[in-house]
Amino acid sequence: MFNLKKLYLNFLSYLNIFKMDIEPNDENNESIVNDFNSGQSESDNEENNNNIINQEIEIQNKKYNSAIYNFNYTYSFFKTHNILYTNYKCRVCNADMKIVNEKTFLDKICFRCIKRNPKHDVKISIRKNTFLEDIRINMISLFFLIFDCFINKLSANKAMIEFKNFQEQIDVDNVSISNIQKLFRVLRNKIKIKMHNDWKNNPLATEPYSDGISRVEIDESKIISNNDKTYYMFELIDRQTKNARVYCVLDKRTKETLLPLIKNNIYTVDDIKVKKYNNAEEIHNNCFSTRIYSDCWSAYQYRDFRELGFLLHRINHSVWFGLGNFHTNTVEGLWSQIKRICSDFSGINVTSLNYLSNNGVEIREYLDDWICFSLFFRDIERFKLNTNLKINLLINYLKNI
């Protein structure tokens, strides 16, 4: 028979690990555990024990939430991890500013100049110059929506449902669905900016295989079609490290668009090294340490890649899909991962594109945000990160530089 007494003791130990306000040796807990040894019938005993355990779980959840979801803790968390700034300078006198209570601000506090006088009284929000500046959501709700909903791949609609349940335990102001959508949109944009900056400083193909050769696959894939226009993304993936780069190129798949992306994202040998060798065979054997695998799209020409310092292998998919190292299966599987993650959020869709203008910059920004957002969760799945590591990874993308 299932041992409820053992289950409850394990539950108490679990709570103790997370430093809850409950001790396995408390008198109340001992009395609860002793109920398992009472002379009641097994069915009544099991029902009572289940009720007791459920009550204890509810009590501890409330204690946990009251300890975590309060303004002092959340504000300290954002400051500690450099998501909010800890100090500001007065824009008038350049003096230091300090935290004061101010009911007119959303967070009920603000920074105020220490040299204030009747003619000089500067106040600024604690969110000034951060990505949270235009988000009209209180600090406690922000903490919950970011580190409980967004990090767990909840869409804005599902996050709204979770927030309603959250409100039953924590007394916070209502948050509209439009504000949650705006918050998630800003978070995706923040991830994209940080990801693109990292890509500039860390090219692919820097960790070759044991034979000294790096192998990179490239491909262009259709994202979505709208108003007789088809939008594409350009993908690069390192076979050794499985690191990937994906860019929205709109409807431009020409070599003028793709070759600069290849040059900027893949490590190349120095031109001085090429000049050391006298003939094409020596250059081929000693300098082309990176092999690039692609399909037979017209933008990929051997001469162009040779000038960039790469050796190109083209696979004709109308004849075969590859043999041995000669394939593009890795990069083609990348799009299926991105598509699956986006589908969980109903992310890239024609309805959303219709709200954007025909300006290519807006469309590119929108698609790049979703692509990088999908790559972020791809890394979480690839490395099988637990909750703490997921939060640390997200903080790394959100903190101010």
Short mmCIF file of C-alpha atoms in Angstrom, two decimals:
data_model
loop_
_atom_site.label_atom_id
_atom_site.label_comp_id
_atom_site.label_asym_id
_atom_site.label_seq_id
_atom_site.Cartn_x
_atom_site.Cartn_y
_atom_site.Cartn_z
CA MET A 1 0.00 0.00 0.00
CA PHE A 2 1.19 3.54 -0.79
CA ASN A 3 2.99 5.00 2.25
CA LEU A 4 1.51 8.48 2.82
CA LYS A 5 3.51 8.96 5.97
CA LYS A 6 6.77 8.58 4.05
CA LEU A 7 5.47 10.91 1.35
CA TYR A 8 4.69 13.61 3.88
CA LEU A 9 8.11 13.32 5.55
CA ASN A 10 9.74 13.62 2.13
CA PHE A 11 7.61 16.69 1.47
CA LEU A 12 8.84 18.31 4.69
CA SER A 13 12.44 17.59 3.71
CA TYR A 14 11.79 19.14 0.30
CA LEU A 15 10.50 22.32 1.88
CA ASN A 16 13.49 22.45 4.19
CA ILE A 17 15.83 22.34 1.19
CA PHE A 18 14.28 25.54 -0.13
CA LYS A 19 14.54 27.16 3.32
CA MET A 20 10.83 27.38 3.88
CA ASP A 21 9.50 28.41 7.29
CA ILE A 22 8.75 24.86 8.32
CA GLU A 23 10.79 22.37 10.31
CA PRO A 24 10.28 18.59 10.19
CA ASN A 25 10.57 18.42 13.99
CA ASP A 26 7.93 21.05 14.84
CA GLU A 27 5.27 19.94 17.32
CA ASN A 28 2.54 20.57 14.77
CA ASN A 29 4.30 18.43 12.19
CA GLU A 30 4.83 15.64 14.72
CA SER A 31 1.16 15.66 15.60
CA ILE A 32 0.27 15.49 11.91
CA VAL A 33 2.63 12.60 11.32
CA ASN A 34 1.28 10.77 14.39
CA ASP A 35 -2.18 10.87 12.83
CA PHE A 36 -0.93 8.26 10.39
CA ASN A 37 -0.67 5.82 13.28
CA SER A 38 -4.18 6.41 14.61
CA GLY A 39 -6.72 3.58 14.84
CA GLN A 40 -8.99 4.93 12.06
CA SER A 41 -9.93 2.85 9.08
CA GLU A 42 -7.51 2.90 6.16
CA SER A 43 -9.88 4.76 3.82
CA ASP A 44 -10.74 7.47 6.38
CA ASN A 45 -7.13 7.72 7.45
CA GLU A 46 -5.94 8.14 3.85
CA GLU A 47 -8.56 10.81 3.11
CA ASN A 48 -7.70 12.78 6.25
CA ASN A 49 -4.00 12.54 5.53
CA ASN A 50 -4.50 13.77 1.99
CA ASN A 51 -6.44 16.77 3.31
CA ILE A 52 -3.72 17.52 5.84
CA ILE A 53 -0.98 17.36 3.21
CA ASN A 54 -2.96 19.60 0.84
CA GLN A 55 -3.47 22.14 3.60
CA GLU A 56 0.22 22.13 4.43
CA ILE A 57 1.13 22.59 0.76
CA GLU A 58 -1.26 25.55 0.51
CA ILE A 59 0.12 27.12 3.69
CA GLN A 60 3.73 26.76 2.55
CA ASN A 61 2.93 28.15 -0.91
CA LYS A 62 1.48 31.25 0.71
CA LYS A 63 4.51 31.59 2.98
CA TYR A 64 6.85 31.19 0.02
CA ASN A 65 4.96 33.69 -2.12
CA SER A 66 4.75 36.26 0.66
CA ALA A 67 8.51 35.96 1.19
CA ILE A 68 9.46 36.20 -2.49
CA TYR A 69 6.77 38.35 -4.06
CA ASN A 70 7.15 41.61 -2.19
CA PHE A 71 8.51 44.92 -3.42
CA ASN A 72 11.71 44.97 -1.35
CA TYR A 73 12.81 41.54 -2.55
CA THR A 74 11.95 42.09 -6.21
CA TYR A 75 13.52 45.55 -6.35
CA SER A 76 16.68 44.24 -4.69
CA PHE A 77 16.76 41.34 -7.17
CA PHE A 78 16.57 43.67 -10.18
CA LYS A 79 19.27 45.93 -8.76
CA THR A 80 21.59 43.10 -7.79
CA HIS A 81 21.51 41.63 -11.29
CA ASN A 82 21.99 45.02 -12.98
CA ILE A 83 18.56 45.05 -14.60
CA LEU A 84 17.83 48.33 -12.80
CA TYR A 85 20.50 50.93 -12.07
CA THR A 86 21.59 51.51 -8.48
CA ASN A 87 22.38 55.22 -8.82
CA TYR A 88 21.86 58.20 -11.10
CA LYS A 89 23.34 61.65 -11.54
CA CYS A 90 21.17 64.74 -11.54
CA ARG A 91 20.78 66.01 -15.09
CA VAL A 92 20.91 69.66 -13.87
CA CYS A 93 23.72 69.80 -11.30
CA ASN A 94 25.34 66.37 -11.85
CA ALA A 95 25.01 65.60 -8.13
CA ASP A 96 24.18 62.15 -6.78
CA MET A 97 20.55 61.13 -6.38
CA LYS A 98 19.00 59.02 -3.64
CA ILE A 99 15.92 56.85 -3.28
CA VAL A 100 12.88 58.54 -1.75
CA ASN A 101 9.19 57.67 -1.42
CA GLU A 102 7.00 59.25 -4.05
CA LYS A 103 3.37 58.19 -4.56
CA THR A 104 3.09 59.77 -8.02
CA PHE A 105 5.43 57.15 -9.53
CA LEU A 106 4.35 53.66 -10.49
CA ASP A 107 6.73 52.00 -8.03
CA LYS A 108 5.95 54.54 -5.27
CA ILE A 109 9.65 55.42 -5.05
CA CYS A 110 12.02 57.43 -7.23
CA PHE A 111 15.49 58.94 -7.39
CA ARG A 112 15.71 62.52 -6.13
CA CYS A 113 18.61 64.98 -6.26
CA ILE A 114 20.34 65.41 -2.88
CA LYS A 115 20.90 69.14 -3.60
CA ARG A 116 17.26 69.88 -4.16
CA ASN A 117 15.83 73.31 -3.36
CA PRO A 118 12.60 75.16 -4.19
CA LYS A 119 13.97 76.03 -7.65
CA HIS A 120 15.72 72.74 -8.26
CA ASP A 121 13.93 69.47 -7.49
CA VAL A 122 14.75 66.71 -9.99
CA LYS A 123 13.04 63.35 -9.73
CA ILE A 124 13.40 60.37 -12.05
CA SER A 125 11.97 56.87 -12.12
CA ILE A 126 13.98 53.91 -10.88
CA ARG A 127 13.38 52.40 -14.34
CA LYS A 128 14.98 55.29 -16.24
CA ASN A 129 17.12 54.22 -19.24
CA THR A 130 16.22 50.54 -18.86
CA PHE A 131 14.03 48.30 -21.00
CA LEU A 132 11.36 48.49 -18.26
CA GLU A 133 10.98 52.26 -18.59
CA ASP A 134 7.82 52.14 -20.71
CA ILE A 135 6.30 49.02 -19.11
CA ARG A 136 3.33 49.97 -16.93
CA ILE A 137 3.42 46.90 -14.70
CA ASN A 138 4.22 46.96 -11.00
CA MET A 139 7.51 45.46 -9.81
CA ILE A 140 6.06 42.36 -8.15
CA SER A 141 4.00 41.45 -11.21
CA LEU A 142 7.03 42.06 -13.43
CA PHE A 143 9.04 39.58 -11.41
CA PHE A 144 6.32 36.95 -11.71
CA LEU A 145 5.67 37.48 -15.44
CA ILE A 146 9.35 37.41 -16.38
CA PHE A 147 10.78 34.71 -14.13
CA ASP A 148 7.72 32.48 -13.77
CA CYS A 149 5.84 32.87 -17.06
CA PHE A 150 8.18 34.07 -19.81
CA ILE A 151 11.05 31.79 -18.77
CA ASN A 152 8.67 28.79 -18.86
CA LYS A 153 7.60 29.45 -22.46
CA LEU A 154 4.11 30.73 -21.68
CA SER A 155 2.38 32.85 -24.28
CA ALA A 156 0.84 36.17 -23.26
CA ASN A 157 -2.65 34.60 -23.06
CA LYS A 158 -1.46 31.71 -20.88
CA ALA A 159 0.55 34.12 -18.74
CA MET A 160 -2.63 36.13 -18.18
CA ILE A 161 -4.38 33.01 -16.84
CA GLU A 162 -1.46 32.26 -14.53
CA PHE A 163 -1.44 35.86 -13.35
CA LYS A 164 -5.09 35.61 -12.33
CA ASN A 165 -4.22 32.61 -10.18
CA PHE A 166 -1.25 34.52 -8.82
CA GLN A 167 -3.52 37.40 -7.77
CA GLU A 168 -5.52 35.07 -5.57
CA GLN A 169 -2.47 34.60 -3.34
CA ILE A 170 -0.71 37.98 -3.70
CA ASP A 171 -2.50 41.32 -3.53
CA VAL A 172 -1.27 43.15 -6.64
CA ASP A 173 -2.85 45.49 -9.17
CA ASN A 174 -4.47 44.14 -12.30
CA VAL A 175 -2.40 43.84 -15.45
CA SER A 176 -3.97 44.02 -18.90
CA ILE A 177 -3.22 41.54 -21.64
CA SER A 178 -1.87 44.36 -23.83
CA ASN A 179 0.73 45.23 -21.17
CA ILE A 180 1.80 41.59 -20.92
CA GLN A 181 2.12 41.41 -24.70
CA LYS A 182 4.18 44.60 -24.68
CA LEU A 183 6.44 43.23 -21.93
CA PHE A 184 7.05 39.97 -23.80
CA ARG A 185 7.72 41.92 -26.99
CA VAL A 186 10.33 44.05 -25.20
CA LEU A 187 11.94 40.94 -23.69
CA ARG A 188 12.25 39.32 -27.11
CA ASN A 189 13.84 42.47 -28.50
CA LYS A 190 16.29 42.64 -25.60
CA ILE A 191 17.34 39.03 -26.22
CA LYS A 192 17.86 39.76 -29.92
CA ILE A 193 20.06 42.80 -29.28
CA LYS A 194 22.28 40.92 -26.84
CA MET A 195 22.47 37.90 -29.13
CA HIS A 196 23.47 39.93 -32.18
CA ASN A 197 26.16 41.74 -30.17
CA ASP A 198 27.58 38.41 -29.02
CA TRP A 199 27.65 37.12 -32.58
CA LYS A 200 29.83 40.02 -33.70
CA ASN A 201 32.54 39.10 -31.20
CA ASN A 202 32.36 35.30 -31.45
CA PRO A 203 32.54 33.93 -35.01
CA LEU A 204 31.72 30.36 -35.92
CA ALA A 205 34.26 27.71 -36.94
CA THR A 206 36.78 28.53 -34.18
CA GLU A 207 36.72 24.98 -32.76
CA PRO A 208 37.68 22.54 -35.53
CA TYR A 209 37.36 18.77 -35.49
CA SER A 210 40.31 16.52 -34.62
CA ASP A 211 41.39 16.65 -38.28
CA GLY A 212 41.84 20.44 -37.97
CA ILE A 213 38.85 21.19 -40.21
CA SER A 214 35.78 23.20 -39.22
CA ARG A 215 32.51 22.40 -40.91
CA VAL A 216 29.67 24.90 -41.23
CA GLU A 217 26.32 24.37 -42.91
CA ILE A 218 24.31 27.20 -44.44
CA ASP A 219 20.81 27.37 -45.83
CA GLU A 220 18.03 29.83 -46.52
CA SER A 221 14.49 28.91 -45.47
CA LYS A 222 11.09 30.38 -46.03
CA ILE A 223 9.61 31.92 -42.89
CA ILE A 224 6.19 33.10 -44.04
CA SER A 225 4.34 34.53 -47.03
CA ASN A 226 2.18 37.63 -46.87
CA ASN A 227 0.62 39.87 -49.53
CA ASP A 228 2.39 38.10 -52.38
CA LYS A 229 5.73 38.47 -50.57
CA THR A 230 7.81 35.65 -49.19
CA TYR A 231 10.16 36.29 -46.32
CA TYR A 232 13.27 34.18 -45.76
CA MET A 233 15.79 33.59 -43.01
CA PHE A 234 19.44 32.72 -43.50
CA GLU A 235 20.86 30.06 -41.21
CA LEU A 236 24.42 29.13 -40.29
CA ILE A 237 25.32 26.32 -37.91
CA ASP A 238 28.66 24.93 -36.74
CA ARG A 239 28.58 21.13 -36.80
CA GLN A 240 31.14 20.78 -34.02
CA THR A 241 29.68 23.18 -31.42
CA LYS A 242 26.08 23.22 -32.74
CA ASN A 243 26.16 27.02 -32.34
CA ALA A 244 23.75 28.65 -34.76
CA ARG A 245 23.15 32.08 -36.28
CA VAL A 246 19.90 33.02 -37.99
CA TYR A 247 19.09 36.28 -39.75
CA CYS A 248 15.96 37.54 -41.44
CA VAL A 249 16.82 38.61 -45.00
CA LEU A 250 13.23 39.47 -46.03
CA ASP A 251 12.85 38.58 -49.73
CA LYS A 252 16.51 39.18 -50.63
CA ARG A 253 18.42 35.95 -51.12
CA THR A 254 21.06 37.36 -53.45
CA LYS A 255 24.78 36.93 -52.95
CA GLU A 256 25.04 40.66 -52.16
CA THR A 257 22.95 39.95 -49.03
CA LEU A 258 24.20 36.49 -48.04
CA LEU A 259 27.97 36.71 -48.63
CA PRO A 260 28.54 39.57 -46.12
CA LEU A 261 26.66 37.56 -43.47
CA ILE A 262 28.88 34.56 -44.19
CA LYS A 263 32.05 36.65 -44.02
CA ASN A 264 31.05 38.35 -40.75
CA ASN A 265 29.97 35.19 -38.95
CA ILE A 266 32.56 32.57 -39.91
CA TYR A 267 36.21 32.68 -38.90
CA THR A 268 38.58 33.05 -41.87
CA VAL A 269 42.32 32.54 -42.25
CA ASP A 270 44.59 35.54 -42.54
CA ASP A 271 45.41 36.71 -46.07
CA ILE A 272 49.11 36.74 -45.09
CA LYS A 273 48.94 32.99 -44.55
CA VAL A 274 47.60 32.47 -48.08
CA LYS A 275 50.50 34.40 -49.63
CA LYS A 276 53.04 31.98 -48.12
CA TYR A 277 52.10 29.26 -50.62
CA ASN A 278 52.91 29.22 -54.31
CA ASN A 279 50.20 27.14 -55.96
CA ALA A 280 46.52 26.37 -55.64
CA GLU A 281 47.10 22.87 -54.25
CA GLU A 282 49.21 24.11 -51.34
CA ILE A 283 46.67 26.83 -50.58
CA HIS A 284 43.87 24.26 -50.66
CA ASN A 285 45.65 21.89 -48.29
CA ASN A 286 46.93 24.45 -45.80
CA CYS A 287 44.63 27.46 -45.77
CA PHE A 288 41.06 26.32 -46.30
CA SER A 289 40.47 24.97 -42.80
CA THR A 290 36.74 25.68 -42.98
CA ARG A 291 34.39 23.67 -45.17
CA ILE A 292 30.98 25.15 -45.93
CA TYR A 293 28.12 22.89 -47.00
CA SER A 294 25.10 24.27 -48.83
CA ASP A 295 22.46 23.44 -51.39
CA CYS A 296 22.72 24.55 -55.00
CA TRP A 297 21.15 27.98 -54.60
CA SER A 298 22.52 30.35 -57.26
CA ALA A 299 23.99 32.76 -54.69
CA TYR A 300 26.50 30.11 -53.60
CA GLN A 301 29.34 30.07 -56.12
CA TYR A 302 32.72 28.37 -55.63
CA ARG A 303 34.74 31.40 -56.72
CA ASP A 304 33.00 33.77 -54.31
CA PHE A 305 33.61 31.45 -51.36
CA ARG A 306 37.22 30.86 -52.37
CA GLU A 307 37.81 34.62 -52.30
CA LEU A 308 36.41 34.70 -48.75
CA GLY A 309 38.80 31.93 -47.67
CA PHE A 310 36.34 29.02 -47.57
CA LEU A 311 36.01 25.76 -49.43
CA LEU A 312 32.43 25.27 -50.62
CA HIS A 313 30.67 21.92 -51.03
CA ARG A 314 27.28 22.09 -52.76
CA ILE A 315 24.76 19.27 -52.43
CA ASN A 316 22.22 18.93 -55.23
CA HIS A 317 19.05 17.90 -53.40
CA SER A 318 17.29 17.03 -56.63
CA VAL A 319 19.81 14.16 -57.03
CA TRP A 320 20.72 13.17 -53.46
CA PHE A 321 20.59 14.45 -49.89
CA GLY A 322 24.18 13.75 -48.95
CA LEU A 323 26.71 11.10 -48.12
CA GLY A 324 29.05 11.01 -45.12
CA ASN A 325 30.12 14.56 -44.27
CA PHE A 326 28.54 15.93 -47.44
CA HIS A 327 25.05 16.92 -46.28
CA THR A 328 23.01 19.83 -44.88
CA ASN A 329 20.81 17.85 -42.52
CA THR A 330 21.95 19.77 -39.43
CA VAL A 331 20.97 23.19 -40.72
CA GLU A 332 17.70 21.94 -42.16
CA GLY A 333 16.77 20.52 -38.76
CA LEU A 334 17.42 23.93 -37.20
CA TRP A 335 14.41 25.48 -38.92
CA SER A 336 12.12 22.74 -37.62
CA GLN A 337 13.27 23.59 -34.07
CA ILE A 338 12.60 27.30 -34.57
CA LYS A 339 9.23 26.60 -36.12
CA ARG A 340 8.21 24.32 -33.23
CA ILE A 341 9.12 26.88 -30.57
CA CYS A 342 7.34 29.70 -32.42
CA SER A 343 4.22 27.58 -32.83
CA ASP A 344 3.99 27.24 -29.02
CA PHE A 345 3.45 31.00 -28.88
CA SER A 346 1.53 31.41 -32.16
CA GLY A 347 4.44 33.70 -32.87
CA ILE A 348 5.23 34.31 -36.53
CA ASN A 349 1.88 34.61 -38.29
CA VAL A 350 0.23 36.62 -41.05
CA THR A 351 -2.16 38.36 -38.63
CA SER A 352 0.75 39.93 -36.75
CA LEU A 353 2.46 40.99 -39.97
CA ASN A 354 -0.72 42.79 -41.09
CA TYR A 355 -0.40 45.14 -38.12
CA LEU A 356 3.03 46.22 -39.35
CA SER A 357 3.60 48.72 -42.09
CA ASN A 358 5.16 47.73 -45.39
CA ASN A 359 8.41 49.15 -44.06
CA GLY A 360 10.98 46.38 -44.37
CA VAL A 361 12.77 47.54 -41.21
CA GLU A 362 9.72 46.88 -39.02
CA ILE A 363 9.11 43.46 -40.55
CA ARG A 364 12.78 42.52 -40.22
CA GLU A 365 12.78 43.62 -36.55
CA TYR A 366 9.65 41.60 -35.82
CA LEU A 367 10.94 38.43 -37.48
CA ASP A 368 14.44 38.76 -36.00
CA ASP A 369 12.93 39.11 -32.51
CA TRP A 370 11.05 35.84 -32.85
CA ILE A 371 13.99 34.02 -34.44
CA CYS A 372 16.42 34.99 -31.67
CA PHE A 373 13.78 34.25 -29.05
CA SER A 374 13.50 30.73 -30.51
CA LEU A 375 17.28 30.31 -30.49
CA PHE A 376 17.29 31.30 -26.81
CA PHE A 377 14.91 28.47 -25.92
CA ARG A 378 16.75 26.13 -28.28
CA ASP A 379 19.86 26.62 -26.13
CA ILE A 380 17.84 25.92 -22.98
CA GLU A 381 16.59 22.65 -24.46
CA ARG A 382 19.99 21.73 -25.91
CA PHE A 383 21.85 22.11 -22.63
CA LYS A 384 18.91 20.81 -20.51
CA LEU A 385 19.13 23.74 -18.12
CA ASN A 386 17.33 23.59 -14.79
CA THR A 387 15.26 26.46 -13.39
CA ASN A 388 18.16 28.32 -11.77
CA LEU A 389 20.36 28.09 -14.86
CA LYS A 390 17.49 29.22 -17.08
CA ILE A 391 16.97 32.29 -14.92
CA ASN A 392 20.70 33.05 -14.91
CA LEU A 393 20.79 32.76 -18.69
CA LEU A 394 17.83 35.10 -19.06
CA ILE A 395 19.38 37.62 -16.63
CA ASN A 396 22.52 37.62 -18.77
CA TYR A 397 20.41 38.79 -21.71
CA LEU A 398 18.38 41.36 -19.76
CA LYS A 399 21.03 43.10 -17.66
CA ASN A 400 22.26 46.53 -18.64
CA ILE A 401 25.63 46.73 -20.33
#
